[in-house]
Each structure stands twice: as C-alpha cells, then as structure tokens.
mmCIF file of C-alpha atoms and ligand atoms in Angstrom:
data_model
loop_
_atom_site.group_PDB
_atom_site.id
_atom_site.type_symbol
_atom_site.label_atom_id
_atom_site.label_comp_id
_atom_site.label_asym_id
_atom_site.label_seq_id
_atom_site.Cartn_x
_atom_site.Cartn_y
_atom_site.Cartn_z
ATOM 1 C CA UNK A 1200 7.185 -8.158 3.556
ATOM 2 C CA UNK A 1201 10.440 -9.054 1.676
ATOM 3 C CA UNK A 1202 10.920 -10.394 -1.493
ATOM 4 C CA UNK A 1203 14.293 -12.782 -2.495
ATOM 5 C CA UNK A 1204 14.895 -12.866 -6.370
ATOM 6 C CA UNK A 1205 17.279 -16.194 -6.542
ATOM 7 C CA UNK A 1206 18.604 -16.475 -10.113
ATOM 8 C CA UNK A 1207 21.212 -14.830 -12.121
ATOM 9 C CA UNK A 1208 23.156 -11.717 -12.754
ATOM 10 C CA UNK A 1209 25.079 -11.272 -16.109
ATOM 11 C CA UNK A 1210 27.074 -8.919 -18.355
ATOM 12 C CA UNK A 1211 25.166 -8.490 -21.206
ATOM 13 C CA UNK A 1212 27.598 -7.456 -24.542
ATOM 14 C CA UNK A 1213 25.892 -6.346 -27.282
ATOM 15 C CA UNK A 1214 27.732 -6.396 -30.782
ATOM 16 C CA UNK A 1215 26.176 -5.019 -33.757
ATOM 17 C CA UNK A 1216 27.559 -6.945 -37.057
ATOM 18 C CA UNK A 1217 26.584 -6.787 -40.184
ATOM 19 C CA UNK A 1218 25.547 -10.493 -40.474
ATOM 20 C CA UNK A 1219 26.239 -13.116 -38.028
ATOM 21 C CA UNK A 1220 28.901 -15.274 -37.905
ATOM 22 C CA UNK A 1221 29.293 -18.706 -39.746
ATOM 23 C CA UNK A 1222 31.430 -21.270 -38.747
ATOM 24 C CA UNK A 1223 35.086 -20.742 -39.107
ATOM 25 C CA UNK A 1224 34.143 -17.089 -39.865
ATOM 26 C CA UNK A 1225 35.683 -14.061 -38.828
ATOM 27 C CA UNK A 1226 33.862 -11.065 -38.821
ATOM 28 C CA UNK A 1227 34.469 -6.908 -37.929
ATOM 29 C CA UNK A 1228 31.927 -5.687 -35.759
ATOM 30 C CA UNK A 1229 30.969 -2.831 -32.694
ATOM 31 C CA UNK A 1230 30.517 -3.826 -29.245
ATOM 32 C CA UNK A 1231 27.306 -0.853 -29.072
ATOM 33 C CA UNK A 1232 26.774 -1.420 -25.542
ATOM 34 C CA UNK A 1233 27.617 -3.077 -21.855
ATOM 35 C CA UNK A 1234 25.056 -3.472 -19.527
ATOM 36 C CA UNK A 1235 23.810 -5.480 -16.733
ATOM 37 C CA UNK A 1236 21.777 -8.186 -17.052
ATOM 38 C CA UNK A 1237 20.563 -11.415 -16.501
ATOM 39 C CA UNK A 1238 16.803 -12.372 -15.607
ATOM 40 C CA UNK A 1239 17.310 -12.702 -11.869
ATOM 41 C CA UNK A 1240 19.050 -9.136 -11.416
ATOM 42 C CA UNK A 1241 16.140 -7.415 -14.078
ATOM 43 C CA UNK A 1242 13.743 -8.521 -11.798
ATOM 44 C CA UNK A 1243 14.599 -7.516 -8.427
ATOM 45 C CA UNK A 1244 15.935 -4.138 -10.409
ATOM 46 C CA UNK A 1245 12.784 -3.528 -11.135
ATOM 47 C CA UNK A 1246 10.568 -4.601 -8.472
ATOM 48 C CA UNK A 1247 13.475 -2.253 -6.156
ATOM 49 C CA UNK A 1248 12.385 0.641 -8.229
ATOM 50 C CA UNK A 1249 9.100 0.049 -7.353
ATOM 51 C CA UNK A 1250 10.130 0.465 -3.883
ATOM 52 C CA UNK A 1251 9.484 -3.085 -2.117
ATOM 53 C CA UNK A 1252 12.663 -4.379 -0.227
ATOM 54 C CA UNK A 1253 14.393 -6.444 -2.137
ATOM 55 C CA UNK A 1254 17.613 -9.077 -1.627
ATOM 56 C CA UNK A 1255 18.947 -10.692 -5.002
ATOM 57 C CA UNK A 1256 20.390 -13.792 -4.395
ATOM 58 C CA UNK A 1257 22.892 -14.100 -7.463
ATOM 59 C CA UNK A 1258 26.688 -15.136 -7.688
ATOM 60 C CA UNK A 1259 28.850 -13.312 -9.653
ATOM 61 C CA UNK A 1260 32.680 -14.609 -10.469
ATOM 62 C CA UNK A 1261 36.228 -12.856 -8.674
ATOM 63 C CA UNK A 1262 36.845 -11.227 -12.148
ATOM 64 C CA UNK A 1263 37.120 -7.451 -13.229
ATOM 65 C CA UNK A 1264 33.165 -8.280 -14.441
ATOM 66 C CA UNK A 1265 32.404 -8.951 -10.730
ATOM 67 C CA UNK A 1266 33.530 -6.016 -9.698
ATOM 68 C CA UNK A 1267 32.125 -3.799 -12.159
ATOM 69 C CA UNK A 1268 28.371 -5.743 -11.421
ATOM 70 C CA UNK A 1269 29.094 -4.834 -8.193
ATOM 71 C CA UNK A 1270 29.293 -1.439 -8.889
ATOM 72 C CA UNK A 1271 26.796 -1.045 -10.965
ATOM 73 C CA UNK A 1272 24.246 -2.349 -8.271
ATOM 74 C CA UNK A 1273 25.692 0.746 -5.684
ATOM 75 C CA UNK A 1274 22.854 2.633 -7.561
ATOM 76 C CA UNK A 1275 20.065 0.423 -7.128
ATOM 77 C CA UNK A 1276 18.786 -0.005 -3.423
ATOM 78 C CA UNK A 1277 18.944 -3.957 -3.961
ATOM 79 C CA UNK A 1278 20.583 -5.896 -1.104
ATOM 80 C CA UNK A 1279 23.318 -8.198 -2.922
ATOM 81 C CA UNK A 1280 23.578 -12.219 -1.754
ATOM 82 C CA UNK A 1281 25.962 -13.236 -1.413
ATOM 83 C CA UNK A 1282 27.979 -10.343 -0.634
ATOM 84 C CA UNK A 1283 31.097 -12.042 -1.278
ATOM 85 C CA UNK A 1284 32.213 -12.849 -5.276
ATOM 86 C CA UNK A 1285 32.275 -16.819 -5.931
ATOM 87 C CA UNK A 1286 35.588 -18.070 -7.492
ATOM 88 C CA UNK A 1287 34.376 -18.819 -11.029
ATOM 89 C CA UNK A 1288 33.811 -16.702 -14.063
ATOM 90 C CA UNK A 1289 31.195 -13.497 -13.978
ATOM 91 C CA UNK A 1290 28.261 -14.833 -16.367
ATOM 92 C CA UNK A 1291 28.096 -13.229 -19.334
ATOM 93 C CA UNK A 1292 25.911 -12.695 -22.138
ATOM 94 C CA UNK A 1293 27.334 -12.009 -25.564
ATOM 95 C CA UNK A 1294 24.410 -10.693 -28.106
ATOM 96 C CA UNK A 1295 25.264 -10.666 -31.676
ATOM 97 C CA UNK A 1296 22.630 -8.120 -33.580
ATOM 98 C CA UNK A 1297 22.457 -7.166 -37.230
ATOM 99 C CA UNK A 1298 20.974 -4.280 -39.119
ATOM 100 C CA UNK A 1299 17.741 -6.466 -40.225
ATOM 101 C CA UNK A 1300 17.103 -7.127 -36.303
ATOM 102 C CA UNK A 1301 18.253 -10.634 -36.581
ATOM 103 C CA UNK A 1302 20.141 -11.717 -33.629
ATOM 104 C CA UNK A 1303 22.183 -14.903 -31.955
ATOM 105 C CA UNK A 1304 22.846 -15.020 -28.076
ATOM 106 C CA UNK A 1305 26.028 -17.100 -25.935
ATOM 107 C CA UNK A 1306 25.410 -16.979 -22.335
ATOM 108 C CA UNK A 1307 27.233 -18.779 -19.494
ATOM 109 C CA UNK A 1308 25.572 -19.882 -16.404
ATOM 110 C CA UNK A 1309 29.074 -20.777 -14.468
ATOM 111 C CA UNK A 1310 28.398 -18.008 -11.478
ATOM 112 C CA UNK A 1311 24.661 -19.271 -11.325
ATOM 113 C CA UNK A 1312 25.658 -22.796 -11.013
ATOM 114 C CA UNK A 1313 28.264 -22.089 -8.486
ATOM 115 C CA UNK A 1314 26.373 -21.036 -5.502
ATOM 116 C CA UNK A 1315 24.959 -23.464 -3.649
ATOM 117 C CA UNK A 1316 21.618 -24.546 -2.863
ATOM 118 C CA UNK A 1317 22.228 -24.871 1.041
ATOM 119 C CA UNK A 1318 23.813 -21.453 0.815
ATOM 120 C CA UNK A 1319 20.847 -20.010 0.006
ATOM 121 C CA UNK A 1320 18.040 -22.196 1.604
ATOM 122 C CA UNK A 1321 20.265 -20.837 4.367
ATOM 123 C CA UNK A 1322 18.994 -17.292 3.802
ATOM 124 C CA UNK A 1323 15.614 -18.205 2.913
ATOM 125 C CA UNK A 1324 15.485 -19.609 6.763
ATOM 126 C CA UNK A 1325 15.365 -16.652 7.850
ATOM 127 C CA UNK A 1326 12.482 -15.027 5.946
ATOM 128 C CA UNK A 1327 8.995 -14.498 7.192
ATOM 129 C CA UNK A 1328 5.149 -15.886 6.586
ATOM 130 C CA UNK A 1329 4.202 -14.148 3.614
ATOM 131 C CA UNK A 1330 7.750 -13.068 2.443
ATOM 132 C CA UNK A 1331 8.059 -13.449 -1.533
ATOM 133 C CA UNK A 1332 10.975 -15.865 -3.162
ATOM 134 C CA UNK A 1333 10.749 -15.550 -7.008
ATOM 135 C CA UNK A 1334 12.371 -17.264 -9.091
ATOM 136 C CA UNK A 1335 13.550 -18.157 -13.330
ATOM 137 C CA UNK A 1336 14.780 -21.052 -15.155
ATOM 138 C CA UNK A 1337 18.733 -20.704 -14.813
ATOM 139 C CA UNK A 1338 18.968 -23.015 -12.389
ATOM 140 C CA UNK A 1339 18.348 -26.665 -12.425
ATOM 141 C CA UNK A 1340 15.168 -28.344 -11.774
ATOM 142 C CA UNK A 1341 16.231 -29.991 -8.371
ATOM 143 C CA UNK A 1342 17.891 -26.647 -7.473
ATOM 144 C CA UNK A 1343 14.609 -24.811 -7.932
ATOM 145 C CA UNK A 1344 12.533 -27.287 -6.443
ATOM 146 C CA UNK A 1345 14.621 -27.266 -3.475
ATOM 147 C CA UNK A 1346 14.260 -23.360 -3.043
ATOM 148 C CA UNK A 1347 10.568 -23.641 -3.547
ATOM 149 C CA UNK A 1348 10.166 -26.277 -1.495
ATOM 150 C CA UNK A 1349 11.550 -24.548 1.436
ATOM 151 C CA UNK A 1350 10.003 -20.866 0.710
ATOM 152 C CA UNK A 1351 6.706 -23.225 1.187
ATOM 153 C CA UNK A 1352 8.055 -24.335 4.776
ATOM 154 C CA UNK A 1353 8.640 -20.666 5.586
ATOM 155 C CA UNK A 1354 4.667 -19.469 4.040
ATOM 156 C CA UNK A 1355 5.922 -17.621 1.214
ATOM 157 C CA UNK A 1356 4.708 -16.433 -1.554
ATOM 158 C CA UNK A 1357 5.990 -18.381 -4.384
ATOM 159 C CA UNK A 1358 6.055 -16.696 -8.327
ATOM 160 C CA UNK A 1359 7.889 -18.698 -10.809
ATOM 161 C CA UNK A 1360 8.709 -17.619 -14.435
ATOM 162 C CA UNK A 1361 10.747 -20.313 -16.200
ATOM 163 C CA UNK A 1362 12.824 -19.284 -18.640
ATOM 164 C CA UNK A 1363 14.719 -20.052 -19.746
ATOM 165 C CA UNK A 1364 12.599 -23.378 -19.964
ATOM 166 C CA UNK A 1365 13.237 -27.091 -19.091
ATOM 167 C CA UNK A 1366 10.406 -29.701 -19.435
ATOM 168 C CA UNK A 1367 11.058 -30.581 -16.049
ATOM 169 C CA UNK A 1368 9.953 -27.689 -14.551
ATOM 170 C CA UNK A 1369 6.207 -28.998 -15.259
ATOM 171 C CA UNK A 1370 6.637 -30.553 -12.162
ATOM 172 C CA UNK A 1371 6.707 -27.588 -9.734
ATOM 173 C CA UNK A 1372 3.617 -26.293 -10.747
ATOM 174 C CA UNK A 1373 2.653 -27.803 -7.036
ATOM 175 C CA UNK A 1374 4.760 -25.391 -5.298
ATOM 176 C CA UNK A 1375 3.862 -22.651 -7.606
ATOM 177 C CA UNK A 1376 1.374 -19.674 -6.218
ATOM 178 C CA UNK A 1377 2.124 -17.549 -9.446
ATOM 179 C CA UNK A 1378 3.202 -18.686 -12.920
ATOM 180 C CA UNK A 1379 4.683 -15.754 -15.592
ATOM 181 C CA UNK A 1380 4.987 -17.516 -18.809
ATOM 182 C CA UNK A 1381 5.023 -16.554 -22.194
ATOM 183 C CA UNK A 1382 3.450 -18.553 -24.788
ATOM 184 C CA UNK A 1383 5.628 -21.144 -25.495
ATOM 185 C CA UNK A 1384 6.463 -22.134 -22.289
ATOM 186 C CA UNK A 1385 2.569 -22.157 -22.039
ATOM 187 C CA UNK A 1386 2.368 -24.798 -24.404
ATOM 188 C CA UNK A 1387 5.273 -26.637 -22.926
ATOM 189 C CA UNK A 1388 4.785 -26.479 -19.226
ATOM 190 C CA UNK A 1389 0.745 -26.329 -19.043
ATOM 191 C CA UNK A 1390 1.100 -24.327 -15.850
ATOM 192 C CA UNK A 1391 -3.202 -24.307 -15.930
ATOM 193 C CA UNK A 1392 -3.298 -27.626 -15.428
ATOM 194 C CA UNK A 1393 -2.628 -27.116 -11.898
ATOM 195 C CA UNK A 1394 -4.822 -24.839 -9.437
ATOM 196 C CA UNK A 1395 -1.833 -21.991 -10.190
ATOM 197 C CA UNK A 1396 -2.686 -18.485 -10.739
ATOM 198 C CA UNK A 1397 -1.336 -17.905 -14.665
ATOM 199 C CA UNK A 1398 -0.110 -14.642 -16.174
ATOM 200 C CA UNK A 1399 0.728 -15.530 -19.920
ATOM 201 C CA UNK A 1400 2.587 -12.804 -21.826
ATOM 202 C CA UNK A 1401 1.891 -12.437 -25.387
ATOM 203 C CA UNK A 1402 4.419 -9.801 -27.014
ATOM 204 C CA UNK A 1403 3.016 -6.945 -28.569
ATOM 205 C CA UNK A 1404 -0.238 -8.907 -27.969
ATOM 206 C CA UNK A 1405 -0.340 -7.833 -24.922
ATOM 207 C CA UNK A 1406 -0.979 -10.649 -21.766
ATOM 208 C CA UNK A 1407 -3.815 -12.876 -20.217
ATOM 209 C CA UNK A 1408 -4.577 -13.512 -16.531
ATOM 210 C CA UNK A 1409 -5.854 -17.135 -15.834
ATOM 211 C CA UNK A 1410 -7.653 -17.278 -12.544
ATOM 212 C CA UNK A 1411 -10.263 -19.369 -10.429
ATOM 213 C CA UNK A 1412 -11.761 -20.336 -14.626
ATOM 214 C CA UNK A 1413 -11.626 -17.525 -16.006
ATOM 215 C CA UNK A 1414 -9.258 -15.862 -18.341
ATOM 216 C CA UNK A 1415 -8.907 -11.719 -19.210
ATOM 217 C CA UNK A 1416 -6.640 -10.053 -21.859
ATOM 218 C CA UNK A 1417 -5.125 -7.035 -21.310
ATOM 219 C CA UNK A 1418 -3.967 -5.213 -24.540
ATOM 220 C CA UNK A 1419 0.165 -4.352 -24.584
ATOM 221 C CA UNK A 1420 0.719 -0.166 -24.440
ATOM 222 C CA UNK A 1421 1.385 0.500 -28.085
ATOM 223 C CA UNK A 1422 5.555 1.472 -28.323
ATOM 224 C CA UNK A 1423 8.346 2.187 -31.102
ATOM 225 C CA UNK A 1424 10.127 -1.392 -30.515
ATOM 226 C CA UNK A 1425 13.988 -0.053 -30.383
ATOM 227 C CA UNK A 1426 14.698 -2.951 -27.870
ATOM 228 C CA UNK A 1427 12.696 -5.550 -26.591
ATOM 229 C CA UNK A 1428 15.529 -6.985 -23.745
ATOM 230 C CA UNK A 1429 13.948 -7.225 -20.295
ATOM 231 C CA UNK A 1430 10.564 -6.706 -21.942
ATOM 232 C CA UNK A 1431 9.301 -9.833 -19.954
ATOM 233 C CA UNK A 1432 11.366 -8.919 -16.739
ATOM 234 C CA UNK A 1433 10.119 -5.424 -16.335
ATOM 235 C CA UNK A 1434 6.680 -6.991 -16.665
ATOM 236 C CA UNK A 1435 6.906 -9.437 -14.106
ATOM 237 C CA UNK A 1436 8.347 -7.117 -11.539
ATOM 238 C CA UNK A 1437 5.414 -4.491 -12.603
ATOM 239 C CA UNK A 1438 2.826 -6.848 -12.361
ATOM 240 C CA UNK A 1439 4.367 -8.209 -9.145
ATOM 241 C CA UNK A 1440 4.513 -4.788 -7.453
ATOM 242 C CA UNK A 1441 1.354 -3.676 -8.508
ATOM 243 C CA UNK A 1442 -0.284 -6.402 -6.864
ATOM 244 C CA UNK A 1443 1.945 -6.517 -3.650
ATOM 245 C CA UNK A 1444 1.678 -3.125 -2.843
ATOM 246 C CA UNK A 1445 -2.336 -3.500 -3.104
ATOM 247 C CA UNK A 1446 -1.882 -6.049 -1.089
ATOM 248 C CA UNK A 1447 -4.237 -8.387 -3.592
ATOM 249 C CA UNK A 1448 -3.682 -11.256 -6.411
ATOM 250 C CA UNK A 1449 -2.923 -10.747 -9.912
ATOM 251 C CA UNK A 1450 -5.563 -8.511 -11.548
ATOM 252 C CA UNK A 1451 -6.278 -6.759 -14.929
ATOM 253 C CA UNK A 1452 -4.802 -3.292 -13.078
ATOM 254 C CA UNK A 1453 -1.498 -5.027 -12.354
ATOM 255 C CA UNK A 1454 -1.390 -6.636 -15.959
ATOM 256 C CA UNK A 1455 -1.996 -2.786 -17.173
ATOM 257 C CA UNK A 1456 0.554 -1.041 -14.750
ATOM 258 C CA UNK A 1457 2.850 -3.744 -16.537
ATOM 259 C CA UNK A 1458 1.958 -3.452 -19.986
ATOM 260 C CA UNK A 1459 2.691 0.151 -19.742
ATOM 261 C CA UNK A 1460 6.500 -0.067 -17.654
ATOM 262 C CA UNK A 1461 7.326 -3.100 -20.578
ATOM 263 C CA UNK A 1462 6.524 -0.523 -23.409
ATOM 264 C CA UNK A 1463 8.826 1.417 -21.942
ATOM 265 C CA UNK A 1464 11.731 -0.753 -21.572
ATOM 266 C CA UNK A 1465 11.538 -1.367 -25.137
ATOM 267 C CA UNK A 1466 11.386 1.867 -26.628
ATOM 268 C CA UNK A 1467 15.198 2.285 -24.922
ATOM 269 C CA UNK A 1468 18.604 0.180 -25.590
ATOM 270 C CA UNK A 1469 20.429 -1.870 -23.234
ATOM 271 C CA UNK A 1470 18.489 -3.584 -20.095
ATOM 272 C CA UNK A 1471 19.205 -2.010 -17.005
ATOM 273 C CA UNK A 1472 19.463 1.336 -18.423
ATOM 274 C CA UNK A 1473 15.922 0.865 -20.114
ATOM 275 C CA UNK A 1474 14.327 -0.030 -17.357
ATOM 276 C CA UNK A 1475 12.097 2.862 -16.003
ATOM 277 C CA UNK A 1476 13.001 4.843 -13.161
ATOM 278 C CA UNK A 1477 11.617 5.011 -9.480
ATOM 279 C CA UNK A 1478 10.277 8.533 -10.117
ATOM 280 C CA UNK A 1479 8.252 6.803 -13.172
ATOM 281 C CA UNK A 1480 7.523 3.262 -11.741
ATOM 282 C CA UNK A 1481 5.863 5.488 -8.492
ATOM 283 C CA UNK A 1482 3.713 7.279 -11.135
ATOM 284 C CA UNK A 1483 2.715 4.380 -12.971
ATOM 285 C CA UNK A 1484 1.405 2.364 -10.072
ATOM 286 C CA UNK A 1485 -0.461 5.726 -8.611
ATOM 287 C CA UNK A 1486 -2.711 5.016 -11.457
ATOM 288 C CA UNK A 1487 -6.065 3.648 -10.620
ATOM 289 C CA UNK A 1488 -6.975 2.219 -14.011
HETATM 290 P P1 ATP B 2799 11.637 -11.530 -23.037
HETATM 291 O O1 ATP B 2799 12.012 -11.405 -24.478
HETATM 292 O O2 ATP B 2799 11.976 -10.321 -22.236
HETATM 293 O O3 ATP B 2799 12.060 -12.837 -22.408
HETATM 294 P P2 ATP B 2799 8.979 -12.621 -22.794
HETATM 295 O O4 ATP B 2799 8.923 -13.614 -23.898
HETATM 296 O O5 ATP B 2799 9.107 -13.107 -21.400
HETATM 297 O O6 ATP B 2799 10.067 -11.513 -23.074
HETATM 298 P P3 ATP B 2799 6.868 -11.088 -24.041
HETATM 299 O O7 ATP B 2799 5.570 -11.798 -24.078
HETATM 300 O O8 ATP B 2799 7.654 -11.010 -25.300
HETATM 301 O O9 ATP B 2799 7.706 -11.677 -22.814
HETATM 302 O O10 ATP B 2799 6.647 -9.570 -23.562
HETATM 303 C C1 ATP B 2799 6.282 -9.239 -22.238
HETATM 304 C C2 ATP B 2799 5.398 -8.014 -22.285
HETATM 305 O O11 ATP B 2799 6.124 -6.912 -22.858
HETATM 306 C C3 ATP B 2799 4.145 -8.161 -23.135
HETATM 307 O O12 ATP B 2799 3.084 -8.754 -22.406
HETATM 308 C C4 ATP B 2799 3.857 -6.700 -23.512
HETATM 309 O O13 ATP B 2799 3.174 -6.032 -22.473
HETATM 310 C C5 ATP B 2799 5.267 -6.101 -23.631
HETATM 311 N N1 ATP B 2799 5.704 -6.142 -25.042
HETATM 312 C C6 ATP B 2799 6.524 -7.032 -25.629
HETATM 313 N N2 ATP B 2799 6.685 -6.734 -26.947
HETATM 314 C C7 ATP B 2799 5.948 -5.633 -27.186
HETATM 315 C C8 ATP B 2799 5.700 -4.816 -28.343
HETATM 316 N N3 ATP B 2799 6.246 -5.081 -29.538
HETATM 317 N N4 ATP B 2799 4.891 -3.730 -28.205
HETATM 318 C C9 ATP B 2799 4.328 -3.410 -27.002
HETATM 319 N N5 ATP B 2799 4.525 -4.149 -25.870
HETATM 320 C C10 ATP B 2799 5.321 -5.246 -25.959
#
C-alpha cells in the first residue's frame, strides 16, 4: 500500500511584531523562524514518520526557496513529485505574530497552481487497488475532482480535508471515502450529508468520529499551547496511520493516537520541526488504548 499526498509545499516565515501592520504602515519586526510548510508536505511528513511509504506530489518554484525545500526533505524518507522544480515562484507563507497571540497570514499558491493536473493523474496511473491519494483545499475544485475522480478508477482510498475551504468542494463528497474537517468547514461543506466516513476536529475540544449513525468524541490530550501550526495536519496523518497500519476504518483508537501526536506539535514552534519524531510516532501507535 502507498499513499500520494497531492497538495502543497511552502516556506513558512514567521515574524514576530509588536502589532500588525496597517495600511501604508511600516513596521520593525524579527523574522523568529523559517520552516517548511504547507498542508500537503505536513501531511505526508507526518504520515512518513509513521513509517507508511509515502510520495508527495507538490511543485515547488526554480528559486533559492526550491532548493532549500529540497533540502530540507533529504531528511524525511518522503519520495518528492515531481522531482524536477517548476519555473514559477517557491510558495511561501509569510506569518505576522504579535505578543498578545494575534496573528495575520499571506500565502501564495503560484507553485501549487503550476503543476498540472495531467502531470499528476499521470502518476496516479500507476498506483494500485487500495493505494491511498489524500488530498487539501489548495487546489481548485475541478483540479481536485479530477484527481479524485481518477484515484476512484484506480480503487483507492480517497481522504479529503479541505482547507483551505471553497463551497464548491460540497460537491465531492461523492468521491470522498474519508472527510477531516474542522468545524467550520463542517458547517459549510455538510460532509454527513453524504454516506462519507467524518472525522470533525474540534481544537482543544478534542474531535468526533461520524460513522454508519453514530457519532463518538474523543477528548484532545491536554498541552501548553506554544504553537498550534500543523495542529490539524499532524492529526490527520496520525489518525490516518493509525488506522492504515491496523488495517481498519477510522476508530476512537486512531482519533486518540492523534489527539496525543497534535498535542505535541503544539507544545513546539515552527511546523516541521514540531512535528514528532519517528522514534515517538512508533511509540504512540504501539499503544493499544
Ligand atoms: P489547523 O489550525 O492546523 O488548520 P484545524 O482547524 O484543522 O487546525 P483543530 O480542530 O484546530 O484543527 O485541531 C486539530 C486537533 O489538534 C484537535 O482535534 C486536537 O486534538 C488538537 N488540538 C488543537 N488545539 C489544541 C489545544 N489547544 N489543546 C490540545 N489539543 C489541541
């Protein structure tokens, strides 16, 4: 079993200031940290560390940011697609923060947008029955049907989590065998409409399972919130692996193995280098319940 992660990879900036910009304002402040990032490249991070195979499918841009991404990902055991950089800009992620935990985010989406659908339905011809394609909301709507559409032709597995959300993407449901929502794309996308296994985070609430009727909440693992980036990435991946590697559905044990790698993530800074290790992700999911 393999699982493609088609989405996005970013360089996440974070800036602390001590209030965030107004308009024609110019303001000191202290770039704090550089990371990796990007929902796409947290995920299959993650679900790597677990130890499942993993290929993301991502474009990054022919600038120095490429190349440092690219480096970066030497010391994950993620297959890169494509291998190649595309001839746009790297995306990037600029995060203003303040003292009082206020923040404001600019991302671009140019590297996303650039590779092509037929590039990677390409790819995807090649996987297997019961091969996993995942995917977020940084593409568009006809872009992630497409994918979906043919991971169905090939008997995947298909997960979506769609953020960040469009309205349109309450029309994939169909292709959908597992939604990861939070609550307000919940609300917006009514993924339990549809006969679609439903994992709803919930923040420090912790996260519900919706299947075949019936609904269970799992309590989040209490944490000292120093940073809650990738909070909803490392849970996906968690609950993802959990479940793959017991070769089952979603079930209260994954939501629990992913409660407990989230609180984790956001006890740390950065994204990639909160995310927990291999060495803790193997002891984690040892755990019975
Ligand atoms: P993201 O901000 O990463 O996009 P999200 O909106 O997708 O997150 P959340 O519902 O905020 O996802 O959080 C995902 C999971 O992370 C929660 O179900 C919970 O297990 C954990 N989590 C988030 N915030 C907290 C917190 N303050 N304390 C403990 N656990 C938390």
């Amino acid at each position: 079993m393999h699982i493609y992660v088609a989405g996005n990879i970013t360089v996440d900036e974070t800036w602390q200031c001590s209030a965030l910009p107004h308009k024609g304002e110019s303001l000191h402040g202290e770039k704090i940290m550089v990371d990796t990032g990007g929902k796409g490249a947290n995920q299959a991070i993650v679900l790597s560390r677990c130890g499942l195979p993993v290929t993301l499918i991502a474009g990054r841009g022919n600038d120095h940011y490429g190349e440092w991404i690219y480096q970066q990902l030497q010391a994950e055991t993620l297959q890169l697609f494509p291998e190649t950089p595309l001839p746009v800009h790297t995306d990037t992620s600029i995060i203003f923060t303040t003292n009082d935990d206020d923040n404001a985010i600019i991302t671009s989406c140019d590297a996303a947008s650039a590779l092509e659908t037929a590039t990677i339905t390409a790819l995807l011809e090649t996987a297997r029955p019961g091969d996993v394609l995942v995917q977020q909301g940084n593409f568009t709507p006809e872009k992630t049907r497409a994918l979906f559409t043919c991971a169905r032709s090939k008997q995947m597995l298909t997960v979506f989590n769609p953020s960040p959300v469009q309205e349109d993407f309450r029309q994939l449901w169909p292709l959908v065998d597992i939604a990861v929502v939070n609550e307000h794309e919940s609300r917006l996308l009514q993924p339990d409409t549809v006969h679609t296994l439903v994992v709803e985070t919930l923040g420090s609430q912790g996260a519900r399972l919706h299947a075949h009727g019936h609904t269970e909440h799992v309590p989040a693992v209490p944490a000292t919130v120093v940073d809650t980036t990738g909070a909803g990435d490392t849970f996906l991946a968690v609950m993802l692996a959990s479940t793959l590697l017991r070769n089952t559905r979603p079930d209260a044990l994954a939501l629990h193995h992913a409660s407990q790698a989230a609180a984790i993530t956001i006890s740390r800074p950065g994204t990639r280098l909160a995310f927990p290790s291999r060495a803790t992700l193997a002891a984690l999911l040892a755990q019975a319940g």
